[in-house]
Tab-separated table of N, CA and C in Angstrom:
chain	number	residue	atom	x	y	z
A	1	UNK	N	84.916	113.955	91.161
A	1	UNK	CA	84.237	114.591	92.279
A	1	UNK	C	85.070	114.446	93.531
A	2	UNK	N	84.948	115.418	94.411
A	2	UNK	CA	85.741	115.443	95.648
A	2	UNK	C	85.348	114.312	96.595
A	3	UNK	N	84.050	113.940	96.617
A	3	UNK	CA	83.631	112.891	97.543
A	3	UNK	C	84.023	111.491	97.059
A	4	UNK	N	84.477	111.359	95.805
A	4	UNK	CA	84.962	110.081	95.307
A	4	UNK	C	86.374	109.766	95.798
A	5	UNK	N	87.134	110.796	96.150
A	5	UNK	CA	88.520	110.594	96.558
A	5	UNK	C	88.626	109.727	97.805
A	6	UNK	N	87.863	109.989	98.892
A	6	UNK	CA	87.991	109.101	100.058
A	6	UNK	C	87.624	107.652	99.737
A	7	UNK	N	86.595	107.447	98.911
A	7	UNK	CA	86.217	106.091	98.540
A	7	UNK	C	87.349	105.422	97.758
A	8	UNK	N	87.891	106.131	96.770
A	8	UNK	CA	88.983	105.580	95.982
A	8	UNK	C	90.205	105.341	96.859
A	9	UNK	N	90.496	106.258	97.758
A	9	UNK	CA	91.643	106.092	98.654
A	9	UNK	C	91.423	104.902	99.585
A	10	UNK	N	90.193	104.703	100.051
A	10	UNK	CA	89.880	103.566	100.916
A	10	UNK	C	90.057	102.254	100.192
A	11	UNK	N	89.618	102.193	98.945
A	11	UNK	CA	89.782	100.971	98.152
A	11	UNK	C	91.258	100.715	97.901
A	12	UNK	N	91.992	101.775	97.544
A	12	UNK	CA	93.412	101.625	97.287
A	12	UNK	C	94.140	101.163	98.549
A	13	UNK	N	93.831	101.785	99.679
A	13	UNK	CA	94.481	101.411	100.933
A	13	UNK	C	94.144	99.975	101.296
A	14	UNK	N	92.864	99.596	101.129
A	14	UNK	CA	92.455	98.226	101.437
A	14	UNK	C	93.183	97.231	100.539
A	15	UNK	N	93.290	97.540	99.251
A	15	UNK	CA	93.978	96.647	98.321
A	15	UNK	C	95.469	96.563	98.607
A	16	UNK	N	96.046	97.653	99.120
A	16	UNK	CA	97.468	97.643	99.438
A	16	UNK	C	97.726	96.870	100.723
A	17	UNK	N	96.786	96.920	101.685
A	17	UNK	CA	96.977	96.226	102.948
A	17	UNK	C	96.934	94.716	102.787
A	18	UNK	N	96.104	94.230	101.888
A	18	UNK	CA	95.977	92.785	101.742
A	18	UNK	C	97.293	92.119	101.349
A	19	UNK	N	98.014	92.621	100.328
A	19	UNK	CA	99.309	92.013	100.029
A	19	UNK	C	100.306	92.171	101.185
A	20	UNK	N	100.252	93.307	101.867
A	20	UNK	CA	101.165	93.518	102.991
A	20	UNK	C	100.866	92.525	104.112
A	21	UNK	N	99.587	92.315	104.412
A	21	UNK	CA	99.216	91.354	105.452
A	21	UNK	C	99.612	89.940	105.039
A	22	UNK	N	99.395	89.592	103.778
A	22	UNK	CA	99.811	88.279	103.277
A	22	UNK	C	101.315	88.109	103.397
A	23	UNK	N	102.041	89.175	103.083
A	23	UNK	CA	103.496	89.096	103.161
A	23	UNK	C	103.965	88.895	104.603
A	24	UNK	N	103.341	89.598	105.546
A	24	UNK	CA	103.718	89.435	106.956
A	24	UNK	C	103.445	88.005	107.414
A	25	UNK	N	102.262	87.478	107.091
A	25	UNK	CA	101.950	86.093	107.474
A	25	UNK	C	102.897	85.107	106.788
A	26	UNK	N	103.169	85.334	105.495
A	26	UNK	CA	104.105	84.494	104.748
A	26	UNK	C	105.493	84.547	105.386
A	27	UNK	N	105.898	85.735	105.801
A	27	UNK	CA	107.212	85.898	106.433
A	27	UNK	C	107.284	85.144	107.758
A	28	UNK	N	106.204	85.182	108.540
A	28	UNK	CA	106.191	84.448	109.817
A	28	UNK	C	106.325	82.956	109.568
A	29	UNK	N	105.522	82.435	108.633
A	29	UNK	CA	105.628	81.011	108.286
A	29	UNK	C	107.034	80.717	107.764
A	30	UNK	N	107.532	81.592	106.920
A	30	UNK	CA	108.845	81.380	106.321
A	30	UNK	C	109.979	81.433	107.321
A	31	UNK	N	109.951	82.415	108.215
A	31	UNK	CA	111.024	82.533	109.205
A	31	UNK	C	111.042	81.305	110.104
A	32	UNK	N	109.879	80.928	110.584
A	32	UNK	CA	109.811	79.758	111.480
A	32	UNK	C	110.249	78.484	110.772
A	33	UNK	N	109.694	78.244	109.581
A	33	UNK	CA	110.027	77.003	108.871
A	33	UNK	C	111.466	77.024	108.368
A	34	UNK	N	111.921	78.158	107.847
A	34	UNK	CA	113.290	78.201	107.328
A	34	UNK	C	114.335	78.122	108.426
A	35	UNK	N	114.049	78.675	109.592
A	35	UNK	CA	114.990	78.535	110.713
A	35	UNK	C	115.134	77.056	111.074
A	36	UNK	N	113.996	76.377	111.190
A	36	UNK	CA	114.035	74.950	111.523
A	36	UNK	C	114.692	74.152	110.404
A	37	UNK	N	114.369	74.481	109.156
A	37	UNK	CA	114.927	73.732	108.026
A	37	UNK	C	116.417	74.032	107.820
A	38	UNK	N	116.850	75.249	108.113
A	38	UNK	CA	118.273	75.570	108.007
A	38	UNK	C	119.068	74.783	109.054
A	39	UNK	N	118.505	74.702	110.261
A	39	UNK	CA	119.160	73.889	111.296
A	39	UNK	C	119.195	72.414	110.877
A	40	UNK	N	118.110	71.958	110.269
A	40	UNK	CA	118.091	70.581	109.771
A	40	UNK	C	119.140	70.397	108.679
A	41	UNK	N	119.258	71.390	107.794
A	41	UNK	CA	120.280	71.358	106.732
A	41	UNK	C	121.675	71.224	107.335
A	42	UNK	N	121.983	72.067	108.324
A	42	UNK	CA	123.301	72.018	108.957
A	42	UNK	C	123.522	70.678	109.662
A	43	UNK	N	122.479	70.177	110.345
A	43	UNK	CA	122.595	68.884	111.031
A	43	UNK	C	122.825	67.757	110.031
A	44	UNK	N	122.127	67.794	108.908
A	44	UNK	CA	122.326	66.773	107.882
A	44	UNK	C	123.746	66.831	107.320
A	45	UNK	N	124.263	68.065	107.141
A	45	UNK	CA	125.654	68.197	106.673
A	45	UNK	C	126.628	67.642	107.711
A	46	UNK	N	126.373	67.942	108.986
A	46	UNK	CA	127.234	67.416	110.059
A	46	UNK	C	127.155	65.893	110.135
A	47	UNK	N	125.994	65.343	109.771
A	47	UNK	CA	125.817	63.887	109.801
A	47	UNK	C	126.475	63.203	108.606
A	48	UNK	N	127.028	64.003	107.678
A	48	UNK	CA	127.763	63.415	106.574
A	48	UNK	C	127.149	63.591	105.198
A	49	UNK	N	125.945	64.151	105.104
A	49	UNK	CA	125.362	64.394	103.784
A	49	UNK	C	126.076	65.583	103.140
A	50	UNK	N	126.186	65.558	101.846
A	50	UNK	CA	126.751	66.686	101.123
A	50	UNK	C	125.766	67.851	101.118
A	51	UNK	N	126.253	69.062	100.855
A	51	UNK	CA	125.380	70.239	100.881
A	51	UNK	C	124.163	70.141	99.953
A	52	UNK	N	124.350	69.624	98.744
A	52	UNK	CA	123.218	69.559	97.812
A	52	UNK	C	122.199	68.495	98.222
A	53	UNK	N	122.680	67.385	98.773
A	53	UNK	CA	121.751	66.358	99.266
A	53	UNK	C	120.984	66.868	100.477
A	54	UNK	N	121.678	67.529	101.391
A	54	UNK	CA	121.027	68.085	102.575
A	54	UNK	C	120.007	69.151	102.182
A	55	UNK	N	120.351	69.983	101.206
A	55	UNK	CA	119.413	71.004	100.725
A	55	UNK	C	118.199	70.345	100.095
A	56	UNK	N	118.399	69.266	99.352
A	56	UNK	CA	117.291	68.557	98.714
A	56	UNK	C	116.323	67.998	99.760
A	57	UNK	N	116.852	67.354	100.770
A	57	UNK	CA	116.010	66.784	101.829
A	57	UNK	C	115.238	67.884	102.547
A	58	UNK	N	115.927	68.964	102.913
A	58	UNK	CA	115.247	70.041	103.647
A	58	UNK	C	114.235	70.760	102.756
A	59	UNK	N	114.526	70.879	101.469
A	59	UNK	CA	113.595	71.531	100.548
A	59	UNK	C	112.310	70.720	100.403
A	60	UNK	N	112.443	69.407	100.250
A	60	UNK	CA	111.257	68.547	100.140
A	60	UNK	C	110.413	68.617	101.416
A	61	UNK	N	111.077	68.553	102.541
A	61	UNK	CA	110.378	68.653	103.821
A	61	UNK	C	109.656	69.995	103.941
A	62	UNK	N	110.334	71.057	103.559
A	62	UNK	CA	109.737	72.389	103.616
A	62	UNK	C	108.524	72.540	102.713
A	63	UNK	N	108.568	71.935	101.540
A	63	UNK	CA	107.438	72.004	100.613
A	63	UNK	C	106.178	71.406	101.229
A	64	UNK	N	106.335	70.266	101.834
A	64	UNK	CA	105.180	69.570	102.412
A	64	UNK	C	104.659	70.284	103.657
A	65	UNK	N	105.574	70.683	104.528
A	65	UNK	CA	105.178	71.272	105.809
A	65	UNK	C	104.508	72.632	105.644
A	66	UNK	N	105.002	73.446	104.725
A	66	UNK	CA	104.502	74.819	104.638
A	66	UNK	C	103.244	74.991	103.776
A	67	UNK	N	102.887	73.993	102.982
A	67	UNK	CA	101.724	74.140	102.101
A	67	UNK	C	100.463	74.530	102.871
A	68	UNK	N	100.133	73.791	103.895
A	68	UNK	CA	98.892	74.059	104.639
A	68	UNK	C	98.924	75.431	105.297
A	69	UNK	N	100.053	75.796	105.887
A	69	UNK	CA	100.148	77.109	106.539
A	69	UNK	C	99.985	78.242	105.532
A	70	UNK	N	100.654	78.132	104.396
A	70	UNK	CA	100.569	79.207	103.410
A	70	UNK	C	99.194	79.268	102.743
A	71	UNK	N	98.611	78.128	102.433
A	71	UNK	CA	97.290	78.125	101.798
A	71	UNK	C	96.232	78.696	102.726
A	72	UNK	N	96.210	78.196	103.953
A	72	UNK	CA	95.125	78.545	104.872
A	72	UNK	C	95.337	79.852	105.624
A	73	UNK	N	96.577	80.207	105.914
A	73	UNK	CA	96.805	81.385	106.745
A	73	UNK	C	97.461	82.523	105.971
A	74	UNK	N	98.591	82.275	105.332
A	74	UNK	CA	99.317	83.357	104.658
A	74	UNK	C	98.480	84.002	103.568
A	75	UNK	N	97.889	83.184	102.701
A	75	UNK	CA	97.155	83.716	101.555
A	75	UNK	C	95.646	83.559	101.694
A	76	UNK	N	95.196	82.846	102.711
A	76	UNK	CA	93.771	82.633	102.959
A	76	UNK	C	93.039	82.293	101.664
A	77	UNK	N	93.555	81.275	101.002
A	77	UNK	CA	93.079	80.894	99.677
A	77	UNK	C	91.902	79.929	99.756
A	78	UNK	N	91.012	80.056	98.777
A	78	UNK	CA	89.918	79.097	98.671
A	78	UNK	C	90.108	78.183	97.456
A	79	UNK	N	91.289	78.222	96.878
A	79	UNK	CA	91.569	77.329	95.751
A	79	UNK	C	91.484	75.884	96.199
A	80	UNK	N	91.026	75.030	95.313
A	80	UNK	CA	90.945	73.596	95.606
A	80	UNK	C	92.340	73.063	95.923
A	81	UNK	N	92.413	72.204	96.920
A	81	UNK	CA	93.704	71.705	97.395
A	81	UNK	C	94.510	71.017	96.291
A	82	UNK	N	93.936	70.101	95.511
A	82	UNK	CA	94.782	69.425	94.507
A	82	UNK	C	95.431	70.395	93.513
A	83	UNK	N	94.643	71.324	92.978
A	83	UNK	CA	95.202	72.284	92.018
A	83	UNK	C	96.229	73.196	92.657
A	84	UNK	N	95.933	73.668	93.859
A	84	UNK	CA	96.872	74.544	94.559
A	84	UNK	C	98.159	73.798	94.898
A	85	UNK	N	98.038	72.533	95.315
A	85	UNK	CA	99.251	71.793	95.677
A	85	UNK	C	100.124	71.536	94.457
A	86	UNK	N	99.523	71.250	93.311
A	86	UNK	CA	100.316	71.041	92.093
A	86	UNK	C	101.080	72.322	91.756
A	87	UNK	N	100.394	73.465	91.826
A	87	UNK	CA	101.057	74.744	91.574
A	87	UNK	C	102.161	75.001	92.618
A	88	UNK	N	101.839	74.697	93.882
A	88	UNK	CA	102.791	74.892	94.977
A	88	UNK	C	104.037	74.046	94.748
A	89	UNK	N	103.847	72.790	94.400
A	89	UNK	CA	104.977	71.896	94.135
A	89	UNK	C	105.801	72.399	92.946
A	90	UNK	N	105.128	72.894	91.911
A	90	UNK	CA	105.848	73.440	90.752
A	90	UNK	C	106.656	74.672	91.147
A	91	UNK	N	106.081	75.491	92.006
A	91	UNK	CA	106.781	76.678	92.494
A	91	UNK	C	108.015	76.280	93.282
A	92	UNK	N	107.861	75.282	94.139
A	92	UNK	CA	109.005	74.830	94.918
A	92	UNK	C	110.042	74.142	94.034
A	93	UNK	N	109.611	73.499	92.957
A	93	UNK	CA	110.571	72.915	92.014
A	93	UNK	C	111.411	74.026	91.376
A	94	UNK	N	110.763	75.126	91.016
A	94	UNK	CA	111.490	76.276	90.481
A	94	UNK	C	112.479	76.806	91.519
A	95	UNK	N	112.016	76.965	92.749
A	95	UNK	CA	112.900	77.436	93.817
A	95	UNK	C	114.062	76.487	94.054
A	96	UNK	N	113.779	75.193	93.975
A	96	UNK	CA	114.821	74.181	94.146
A	96	UNK	C	115.897	74.327	93.077
A	97	UNK	N	115.484	74.469	91.830
A	97	UNK	CA	116.440	74.587	90.733
A	97	UNK	C	117.300	75.844	90.913
A	98	UNK	N	116.662	76.955	91.248
A	98	UNK	CA	117.411	78.195	91.489
A	98	UNK	C	118.419	77.977	92.617
A	99	UNK	N	117.989	77.359	93.714
A	99	UNK	CA	118.850	77.101	94.868
A	99	UNK	C	119.996	76.155	94.501
A	100	UNK	N	119.681	75.087	93.793
A	100	UNK	CA	120.683	74.095	93.416
A	100	UNK	C	121.750	74.715	92.517
A	101	UNK	N	121.308	75.476	91.513
A	101	UNK	CA	122.243	76.120	90.591
A	101	UNK	C	123.139	77.101	91.349
A	102	UNK	N	122.572	77.830	92.302
A	102	UNK	CA	123.373	78.752	93.098
A	102	UNK	C	124.455	78.008	93.881
A	103	UNK	N	124.099	76.854	94.469
A	103	UNK	CA	125.108	76.073	95.191
A	103	UNK	C	126.207	75.579	94.249
A	104	UNK	N	125.831	75.121	93.076
A	104	UNK	CA	126.841	74.644	92.114
A	104	UNK	C	127.760	75.794	91.708
A	105	UNK	N	127.165	76.929	91.336
A	105	UNK	CA	127.964	78.056	90.851
A	105	UNK	C	128.805	78.700	91.948
A	106	UNK	N	128.174	78.949	93.096
A	106	UNK	CA	128.853	79.729	94.124
A	106	UNK	C	129.703	78.897	95.085
A	107	UNK	N	129.311	77.627	95.307
A	107	UNK	CA	130.092	76.780	96.218
A	107	UNK	C	131.089	75.940	95.419
A	108	UNK	N	130.582	75.143	94.488
A	108	UNK	CA	131.446	74.228	93.753
A	108	UNK	C	132.436	74.959	92.841
A	109	UNK	N	131.965	75.964	92.120
A	109	UNK	CA	132.836	76.632	91.143
A	109	UNK	C	133.574	77.842	91.711
A	110	UNK	N	132.886	78.663	92.502
A	110	UNK	CA	133.501	79.894	93.011
A	110	UNK	C	134.169	79.707	94.376
A	111	UNK	N	133.836	78.628	95.079
A	111	UNK	CA	134.503	78.324	96.332
A	111	UNK	C	133.998	79.044	97.575
A	112	UNK	N	132.807	79.642	97.503
A	112	UNK	CA	132.250	80.298	98.688
A	112	UNK	C	131.774	79.243	99.693
A	113	UNK	N	131.770	79.575	100.981
A	113	UNK	CA	131.290	78.612	101.990
A	113	UNK	C	129.804	78.309	101.798
A	114	UNK	N	129.471	77.020	101.811
A	114	UNK	CA	128.084	76.610	101.561
A	114	UNK	C	127.131	77.175	102.613
A	115	UNK	N	127.592	77.373	103.843
A	115	UNK	CA	126.723	77.897	104.896
A	115	UNK	C	126.234	79.312	104.545
A	116	UNK	N	127.128	80.147	104.030
A	116	UNK	CA	126.757	81.517	103.666
A	116	UNK	C	125.876	81.551	102.423
A	117	UNK	N	126.236	80.742	101.447
A	117	UNK	CA	125.453	80.706	100.201
A	117	UNK	C	124.033	80.235	100.495
A	118	UNK	N	123.910	79.142	101.246
A	118	UNK	CA	122.573	78.620	101.547
A	118	UNK	C	121.778	79.614	102.394
A	119	UNK	N	122.425	80.276	103.325
A	119	UNK	CA	121.745	81.292	104.129
A	119	UNK	C	121.192	82.417	103.269
A	120	UNK	N	121.968	82.881	102.303
A	120	UNK	CA	121.503	83.932	101.389
A	120	UNK	C	120.392	83.418	100.474
A	121	UNK	N	120.512	82.178	100.039
A	121	UNK	CA	119.503	81.621	99.136
A	121	UNK	C	118.153	81.453	99.827
A	122	UNK	N	118.162	81.213	101.126
A	122	UNK	CA	116.901	81.122	101.868
A	122	UNK	C	116.107	82.416	101.666
A	123	UNK	N	116.774	83.551	101.776
A	123	UNK	CA	116.108	84.853	101.636
A	123	UNK	C	115.675	85.092	100.190
A	124	UNK	N	116.583	84.885	99.252
A	124	UNK	CA	116.266	85.152	97.846
A	124	UNK	C	115.164	84.247	97.307
A	125	UNK	N	115.229	82.975	97.634
A	125	UNK	CA	114.200	82.040	97.167
A	125	UNK	C	112.858	82.358	97.841
A	126	UNK	N	112.879	82.801	99.090
A	126	UNK	CA	111.635	83.164	99.775
A	126	UNK	C	110.925	84.313	99.062
A	127	UNK	N	111.661	85.293	98.598
A	127	UNK	CA	111.058	86.420	97.865
A	127	UNK	C	110.432	85.916	96.572
A	128	UNK	N	111.152	85.072	95.858
A	128	UNK	CA	110.618	84.464	94.633
A	128	UNK	C	109.351	83.674	94.937
A	129	UNK	N	109.373	82.881	96.015
A	129	UNK	CA	108.215	82.064	96.399
A	129	UNK	C	106.991	82.932	96.695
A	130	UNK	N	107.177	84.028	97.425
A	130	UNK	CA	106.043	84.889	97.764
A	130	UNK	C	105.387	85.431	96.501
A	131	UNK	N	106.175	85.945	95.602
A	131	UNK	CA	105.637	86.549	94.382
A	131	UNK	C	104.858	85.516	93.567
A	132	UNK	N	105.442	84.361	93.352
A	132	UNK	CA	104.789	83.340	92.527
A	132	UNK	C	103.566	82.762	93.235
A	133	UNK	N	103.655	82.519	94.550
A	133	UNK	CA	102.513	81.974	95.265
A	133	UNK	C	101.355	82.959	95.296
A	134	UNK	N	101.645	84.215	95.512
A	134	UNK	CA	100.577	85.225	95.582
A	134	UNK	C	99.867	85.367	94.246
A	135	UNK	N	100.628	85.338	93.173
A	135	UNK	CA	100.033	85.596	91.857
A	135	UNK	C	99.484	84.337	91.177
A	136	UNK	N	100.121	83.201	91.368
A	136	UNK	CA	99.758	82.026	90.585
A	136	UNK	C	99.230	80.870	91.423
A	137	UNK	N	99.870	80.543	92.521
A	137	UNK	CA	99.485	79.362	93.293
A	137	UNK	C	98.172	79.583	94.020
A	138	UNK	N	98.098	80.643	94.814
A	138	UNK	CA	96.928	80.881	95.656
A	138	UNK	C	96.096	82.059	95.181
A	139	UNK	N	96.560	82.787	94.184
A	139	UNK	CA	95.839	83.946	93.670
A	139	UNK	C	94.707	83.529	92.763
A	140	UNK	N	94.209	84.468	92.043
A	140	UNK	CA	93.152	84.160	91.102
A	140	UNK	C	91.819	84.738	91.502
A	141	UNK	N	91.717	85.221	92.726
A	141	UNK	CA	90.508	85.879	93.177
A	141	UNK	C	89.329	84.942	93.307
A	142	UNK	N	88.139	85.517	93.486
A	142	UNK	CA	86.934	84.702	93.645
A	142	UNK	C	86.701	83.831	92.421
A	143	UNK	N	86.290	82.626	92.665
A	143	UNK	CA	86.013	81.710	91.567
A	143	UNK	C	87.190	80.828	91.194
A	144	UNK	N	88.369	81.126	91.740
A	144	UNK	CA	89.537	80.303	91.421
A	144	UNK	C	89.329	78.872	91.886
A	145	UNK	N	88.687	78.714	93.034
A	145	UNK	CA	88.435	77.364	93.548
A	145	UNK	C	87.521	76.601	92.608
A	146	UNK	N	86.513	77.274	92.059
A	146	UNK	CA	85.599	76.622	91.126
A	146	UNK	C	86.314	76.268	89.823
A	147	UNK	N	87.186	77.163	89.356
A	147	UNK	CA	87.926	76.889	88.124
A	147	UNK	C	88.848	75.687	88.323
A	148	UNK	N	89.449	75.572	89.507
A	148	UNK	CA	90.329	74.425	89.773
A	148	UNK	C	89.539	73.124	89.798
A	149	UNK	N	88.308	73.170	90.299
A	149	UNK	CA	87.523	71.955	90.464
A	149	UNK	C	86.787	71.544	89.186
A	150	UNK	N	86.579	72.494	88.277
A	150	UNK	CA	85.814	72.199	87.057
A	150	UNK	C	86.638	71.365	86.091
A	151	UNK	N	85.992	70.414	85.409
A	151	UNK	CA	86.717	69.634	84.408
A	151	UNK	C	87.074	70.535	83.219
A	152	UNK	N	88.185	70.273	82.558
A	152	UNK	CA	88.584	71.102	81.425
A	152	UNK	C	87.620	70.952	80.256
A	153	UNK	N	87.455	72.041	79.506
A	153	UNK	CA	86.619	72.002	78.299
A	153	UNK	C	87.365	71.200	77.240
A	154	UNK	N	86.594	70.446	76.486
A	154	UNK	CA	87.228	69.657	75.412
A	154	UNK	C	86.692	70.067	74.092
């Protein structure tokens, strides 16, 4: 029916805006935190830490600092904090491994400058983080918070 089209278009537009709004909020949190963490990375390298150690320290700091912002603002999630944080930490562990392997391959083996490689990895890992956080960490729709809080069936 012709009168169903505006309703369907409204639902589609509304559903499309939500991921876009989440992405914008995620990007704001990410730009602010990654700018600060990249500067911390460079400062740690200047202080004598190796690139992989400095990346490890900044990655751990970033995981802890950004959890609350992403849960409460970027994704506006109602998932229970313990379950969401475990997923968040697992996501950051995946990002860490991807980042670490890139530094080994591109800096240690290929000889590219660590500053450029790490700068590029900030962007690439951020895209990976958004996708996984939206779908698995904070996603799940209504009832996800209850599922996280419920004891497992035995």
